[in-house]
PDB file of C-alpha atoms in Angstrom:
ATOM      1  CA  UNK A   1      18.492   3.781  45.972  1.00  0.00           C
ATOM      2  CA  UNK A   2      20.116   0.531  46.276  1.00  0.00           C
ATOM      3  CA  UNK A   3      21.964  -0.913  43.308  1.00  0.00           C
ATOM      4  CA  UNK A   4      19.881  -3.412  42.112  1.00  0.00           C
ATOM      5  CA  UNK A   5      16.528  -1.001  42.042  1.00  0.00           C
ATOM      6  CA  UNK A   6      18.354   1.269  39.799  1.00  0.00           C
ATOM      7  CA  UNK A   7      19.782  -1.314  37.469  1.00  0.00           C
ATOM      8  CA  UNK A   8      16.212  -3.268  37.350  1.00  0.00           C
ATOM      9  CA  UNK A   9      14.732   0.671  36.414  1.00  0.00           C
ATOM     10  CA  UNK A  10      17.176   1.135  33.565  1.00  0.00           C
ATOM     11  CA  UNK A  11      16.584  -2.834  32.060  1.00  0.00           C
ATOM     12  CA  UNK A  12      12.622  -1.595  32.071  1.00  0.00           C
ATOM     13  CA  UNK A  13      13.234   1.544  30.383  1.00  0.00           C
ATOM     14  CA  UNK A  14      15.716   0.042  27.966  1.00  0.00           C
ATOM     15  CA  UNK A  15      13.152  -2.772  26.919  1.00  0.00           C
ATOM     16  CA  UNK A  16      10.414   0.142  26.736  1.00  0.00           C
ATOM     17  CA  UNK A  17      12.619   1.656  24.357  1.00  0.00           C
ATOM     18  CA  UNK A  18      13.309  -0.755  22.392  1.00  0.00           C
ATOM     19  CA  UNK A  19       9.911  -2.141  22.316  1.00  0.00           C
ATOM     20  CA  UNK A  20       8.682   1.659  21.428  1.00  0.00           C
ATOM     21  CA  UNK A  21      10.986   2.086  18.373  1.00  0.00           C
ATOM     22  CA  UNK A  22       9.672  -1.427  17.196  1.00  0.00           C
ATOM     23  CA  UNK A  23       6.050  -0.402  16.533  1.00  0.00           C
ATOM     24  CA  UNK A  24       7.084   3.178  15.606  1.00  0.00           C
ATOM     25  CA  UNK A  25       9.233   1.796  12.842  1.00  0.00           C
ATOM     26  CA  UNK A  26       6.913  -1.291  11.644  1.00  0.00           C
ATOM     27  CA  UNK A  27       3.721   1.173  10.538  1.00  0.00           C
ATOM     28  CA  UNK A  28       2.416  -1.197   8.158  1.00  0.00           C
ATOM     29  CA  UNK A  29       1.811  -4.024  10.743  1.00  0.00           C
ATOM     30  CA  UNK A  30      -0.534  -1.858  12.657  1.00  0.00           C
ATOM     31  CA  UNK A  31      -2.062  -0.881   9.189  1.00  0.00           C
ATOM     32  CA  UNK A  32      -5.961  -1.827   7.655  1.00  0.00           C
ATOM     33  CA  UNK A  33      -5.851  -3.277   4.824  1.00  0.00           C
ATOM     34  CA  UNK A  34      -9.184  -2.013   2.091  1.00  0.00           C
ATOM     35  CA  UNK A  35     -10.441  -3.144  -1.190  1.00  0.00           C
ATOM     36  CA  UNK A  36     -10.351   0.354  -3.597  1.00  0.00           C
ATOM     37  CA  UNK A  37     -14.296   0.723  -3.149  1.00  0.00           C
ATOM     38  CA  UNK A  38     -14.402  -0.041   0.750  1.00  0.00           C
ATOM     39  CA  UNK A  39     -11.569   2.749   1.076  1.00  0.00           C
ATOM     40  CA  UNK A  40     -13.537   5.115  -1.186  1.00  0.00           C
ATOM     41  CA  UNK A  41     -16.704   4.189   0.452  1.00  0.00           C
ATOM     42  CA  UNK A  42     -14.893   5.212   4.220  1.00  0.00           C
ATOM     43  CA  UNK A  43     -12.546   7.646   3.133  1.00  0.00           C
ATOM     44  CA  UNK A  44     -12.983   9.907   5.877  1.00  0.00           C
ATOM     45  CA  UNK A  45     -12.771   7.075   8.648  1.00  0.00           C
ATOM     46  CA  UNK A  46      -9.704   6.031   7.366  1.00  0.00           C
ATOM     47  CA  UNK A  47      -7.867  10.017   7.594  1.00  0.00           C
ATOM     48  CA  UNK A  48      -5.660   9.041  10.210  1.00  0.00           C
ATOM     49  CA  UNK A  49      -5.212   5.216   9.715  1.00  0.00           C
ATOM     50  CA  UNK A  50      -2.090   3.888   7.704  1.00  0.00           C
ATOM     51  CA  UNK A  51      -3.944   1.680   4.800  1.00  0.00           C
ATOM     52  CA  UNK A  52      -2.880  -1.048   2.215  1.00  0.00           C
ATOM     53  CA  UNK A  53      -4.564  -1.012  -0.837  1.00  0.00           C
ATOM     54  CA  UNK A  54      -4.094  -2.097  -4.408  1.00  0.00           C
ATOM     55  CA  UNK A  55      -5.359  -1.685  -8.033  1.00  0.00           C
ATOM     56  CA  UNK A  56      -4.761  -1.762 -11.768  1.00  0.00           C
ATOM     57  CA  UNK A  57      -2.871   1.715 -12.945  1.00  0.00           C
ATOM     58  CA  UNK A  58      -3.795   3.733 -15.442  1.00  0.00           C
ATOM     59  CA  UNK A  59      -0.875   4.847 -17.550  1.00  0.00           C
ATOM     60  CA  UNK A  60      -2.712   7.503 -19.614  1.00  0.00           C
ATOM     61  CA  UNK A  61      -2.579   9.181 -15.893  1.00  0.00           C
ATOM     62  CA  UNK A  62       1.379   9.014 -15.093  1.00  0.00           C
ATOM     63  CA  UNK A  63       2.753  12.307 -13.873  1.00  0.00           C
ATOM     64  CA  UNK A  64       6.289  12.062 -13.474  1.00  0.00           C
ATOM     65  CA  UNK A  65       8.009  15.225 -11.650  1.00  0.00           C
ATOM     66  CA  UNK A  66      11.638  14.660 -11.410  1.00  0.00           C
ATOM     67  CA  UNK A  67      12.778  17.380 -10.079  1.00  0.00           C
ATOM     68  CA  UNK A  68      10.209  17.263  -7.107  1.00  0.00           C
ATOM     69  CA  UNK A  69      10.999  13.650  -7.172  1.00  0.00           C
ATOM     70  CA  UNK A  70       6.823  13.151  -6.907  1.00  0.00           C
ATOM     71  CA  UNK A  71       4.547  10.840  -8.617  1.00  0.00           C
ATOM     72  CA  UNK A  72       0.835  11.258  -9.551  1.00  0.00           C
ATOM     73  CA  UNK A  73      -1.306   8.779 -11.249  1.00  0.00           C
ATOM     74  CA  UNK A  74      -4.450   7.407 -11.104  1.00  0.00           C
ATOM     75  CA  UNK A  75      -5.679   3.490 -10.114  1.00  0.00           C
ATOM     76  CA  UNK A  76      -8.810   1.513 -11.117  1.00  0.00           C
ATOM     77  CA  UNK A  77     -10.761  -1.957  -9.478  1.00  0.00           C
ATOM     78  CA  UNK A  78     -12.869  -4.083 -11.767  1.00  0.00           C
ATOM     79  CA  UNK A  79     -15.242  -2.418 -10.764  1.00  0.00           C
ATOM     80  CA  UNK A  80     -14.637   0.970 -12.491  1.00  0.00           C
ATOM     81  CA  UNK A  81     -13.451   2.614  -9.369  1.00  0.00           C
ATOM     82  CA  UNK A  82     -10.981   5.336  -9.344  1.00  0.00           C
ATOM     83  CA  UNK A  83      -8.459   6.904  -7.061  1.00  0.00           C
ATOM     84  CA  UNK A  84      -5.952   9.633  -7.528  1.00  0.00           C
ATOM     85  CA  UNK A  85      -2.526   9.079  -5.786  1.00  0.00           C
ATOM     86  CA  UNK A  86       0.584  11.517  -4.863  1.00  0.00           C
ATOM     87  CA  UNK A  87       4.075  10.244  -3.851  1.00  0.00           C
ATOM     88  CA  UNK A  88       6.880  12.014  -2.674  1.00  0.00           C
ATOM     89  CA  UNK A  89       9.775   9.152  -3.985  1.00  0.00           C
ATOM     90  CA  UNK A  90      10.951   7.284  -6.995  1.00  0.00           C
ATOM     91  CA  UNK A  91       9.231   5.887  -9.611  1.00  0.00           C
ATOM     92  CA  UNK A  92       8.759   1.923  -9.759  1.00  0.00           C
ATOM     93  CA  UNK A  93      10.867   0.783 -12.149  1.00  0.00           C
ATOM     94  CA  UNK A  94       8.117  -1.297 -14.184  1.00  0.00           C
ATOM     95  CA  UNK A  95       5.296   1.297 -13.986  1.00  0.00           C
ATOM     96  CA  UNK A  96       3.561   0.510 -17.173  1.00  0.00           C
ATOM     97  CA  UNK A  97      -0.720  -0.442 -18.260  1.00  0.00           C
ATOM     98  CA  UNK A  98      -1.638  -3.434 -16.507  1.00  0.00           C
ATOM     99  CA  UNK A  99       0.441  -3.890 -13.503  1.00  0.00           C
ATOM    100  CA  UNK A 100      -1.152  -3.970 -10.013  1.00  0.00           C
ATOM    101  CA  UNK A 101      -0.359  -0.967  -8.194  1.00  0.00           C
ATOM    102  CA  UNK A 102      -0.115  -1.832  -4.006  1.00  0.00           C
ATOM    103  CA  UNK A 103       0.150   1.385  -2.278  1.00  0.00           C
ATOM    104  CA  UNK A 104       0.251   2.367   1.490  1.00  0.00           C
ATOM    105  CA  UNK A 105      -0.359   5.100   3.186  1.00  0.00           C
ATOM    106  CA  UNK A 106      -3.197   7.254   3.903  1.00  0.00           C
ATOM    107  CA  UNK A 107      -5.713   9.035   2.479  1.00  0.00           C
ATOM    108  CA  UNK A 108      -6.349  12.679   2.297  1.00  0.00           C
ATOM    109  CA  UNK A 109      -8.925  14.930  -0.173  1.00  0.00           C
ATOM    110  CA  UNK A 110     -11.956  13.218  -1.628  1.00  0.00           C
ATOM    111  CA  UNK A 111     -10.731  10.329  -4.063  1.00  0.00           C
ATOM    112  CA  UNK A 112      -7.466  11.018  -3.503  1.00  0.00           C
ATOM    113  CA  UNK A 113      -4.247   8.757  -1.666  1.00  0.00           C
ATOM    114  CA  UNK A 114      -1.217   9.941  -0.183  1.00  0.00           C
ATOM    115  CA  UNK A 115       1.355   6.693  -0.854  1.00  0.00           C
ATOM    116  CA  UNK A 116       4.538   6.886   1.519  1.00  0.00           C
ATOM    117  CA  UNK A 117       4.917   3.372  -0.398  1.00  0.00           C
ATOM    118  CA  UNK A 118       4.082   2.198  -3.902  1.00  0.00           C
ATOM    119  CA  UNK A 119       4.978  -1.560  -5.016  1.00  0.00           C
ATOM    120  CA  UNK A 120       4.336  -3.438  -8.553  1.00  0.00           C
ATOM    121  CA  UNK A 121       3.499  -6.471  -9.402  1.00  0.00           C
ATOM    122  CA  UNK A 122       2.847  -7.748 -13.002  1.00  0.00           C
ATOM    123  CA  UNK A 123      -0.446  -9.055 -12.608  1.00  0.00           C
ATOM    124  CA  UNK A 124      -0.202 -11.756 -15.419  1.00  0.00           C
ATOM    125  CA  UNK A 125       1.631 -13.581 -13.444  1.00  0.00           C
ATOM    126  CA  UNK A 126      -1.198 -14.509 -11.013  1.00  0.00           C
ATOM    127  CA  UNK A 127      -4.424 -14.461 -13.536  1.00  0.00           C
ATOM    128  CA  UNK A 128      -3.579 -14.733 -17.037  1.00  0.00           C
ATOM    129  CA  UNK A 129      -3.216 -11.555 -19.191  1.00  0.00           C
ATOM    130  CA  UNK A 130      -6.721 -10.568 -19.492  1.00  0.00           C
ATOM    131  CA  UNK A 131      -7.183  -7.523 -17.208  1.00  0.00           C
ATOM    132  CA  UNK A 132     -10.914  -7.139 -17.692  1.00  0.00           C
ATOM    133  CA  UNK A 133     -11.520 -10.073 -15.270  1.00  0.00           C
ATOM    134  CA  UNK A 134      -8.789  -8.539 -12.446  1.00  0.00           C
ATOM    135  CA  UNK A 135      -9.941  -9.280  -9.407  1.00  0.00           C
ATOM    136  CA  UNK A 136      -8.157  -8.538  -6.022  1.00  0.00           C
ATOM    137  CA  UNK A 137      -9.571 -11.548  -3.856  1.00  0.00           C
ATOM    138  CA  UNK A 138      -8.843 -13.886  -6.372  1.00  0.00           C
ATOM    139  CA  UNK A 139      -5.288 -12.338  -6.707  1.00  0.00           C
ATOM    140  CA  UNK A 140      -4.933 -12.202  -2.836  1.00  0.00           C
ATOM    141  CA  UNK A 141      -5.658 -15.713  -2.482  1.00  0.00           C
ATOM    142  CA  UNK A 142      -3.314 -17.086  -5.132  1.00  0.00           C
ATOM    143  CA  UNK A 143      -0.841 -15.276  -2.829  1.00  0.00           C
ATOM    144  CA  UNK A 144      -1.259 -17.461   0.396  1.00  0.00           C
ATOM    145  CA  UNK A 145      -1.175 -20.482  -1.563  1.00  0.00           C
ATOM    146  CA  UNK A 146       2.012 -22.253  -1.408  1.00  0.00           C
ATOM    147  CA  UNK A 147       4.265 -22.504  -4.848  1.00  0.00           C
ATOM    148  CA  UNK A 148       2.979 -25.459  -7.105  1.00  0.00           C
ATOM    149  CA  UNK A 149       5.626 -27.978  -7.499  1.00  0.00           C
ATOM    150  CA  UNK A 150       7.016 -28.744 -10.858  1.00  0.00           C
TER     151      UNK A 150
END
């Protein structure tokens, strides 16, 4: 083979590489993101699919295993919805009543979510500090607003 074929081969397979390790290593941007009912409605579409969902935790459910380093606890919509979740890492550090729970990953048994991620956010913040009226969309759209000038 002449020079330049096999140099124009490797460039291909190097940018096949590298474009390969981007999508392998960016799950979430090839992800579905649910409500809690739509994912418990389709749970067994939704097996194989890496999700994005969110809802209020319940403390009373918190399962802490240190030694296993895994996490169990339960999350709620405003709807009275409720899904189990397991995962294998650390603890959030503001896990507490009332904080929005967004989790991804997939899930598995009936009801039940296996989180590779979980993140917090203090849902007060976004709605006032009456959690009976929590309500995702609402929440989710406060989000893509930009910040309110002082």
């Amino acid at each position: 083979m002449k020079k330049n074929t096999l140099v124009l081969l490797g460039g291909f397979i190097i940018a096949g590489a590298i474009v390969f390790l981007l999508m392998a290593a960016t799950p979430g941007s090839s992800g579905i993101e649910l409500t809690l009912k739509d994912l418990l409605a389709t749970q067994d579409e939704h097996k194989d699919d890496f999700v994005t969902v969110e809802g209020l935790l319940i403390e009373d459910s918190i399962k802490w295993n240190p030694d296993k380093i895994e996490l169990k606890f339960d999350v709620k919509d405003n709807e009275g919805h409720i899904m189990h979740v397991i995962h294998n890492g650390p603890k959030p550090d503001n896990f507490s009543e009332g904080v929005i729970t967004i989790l991804q990953g997939s899930p598995t048994k009936k009801d039940t979510f296996a989180a590779e991620t979980v993140k917090t956010r203090c849902p007060s913040k976004y709605e006032g500090k009456d959690m009976k009226n929590y309500d995702p969309e609402t929440h989710k759209d406060k989000l893509n607003q930009p910040p309110k000038e002082k």
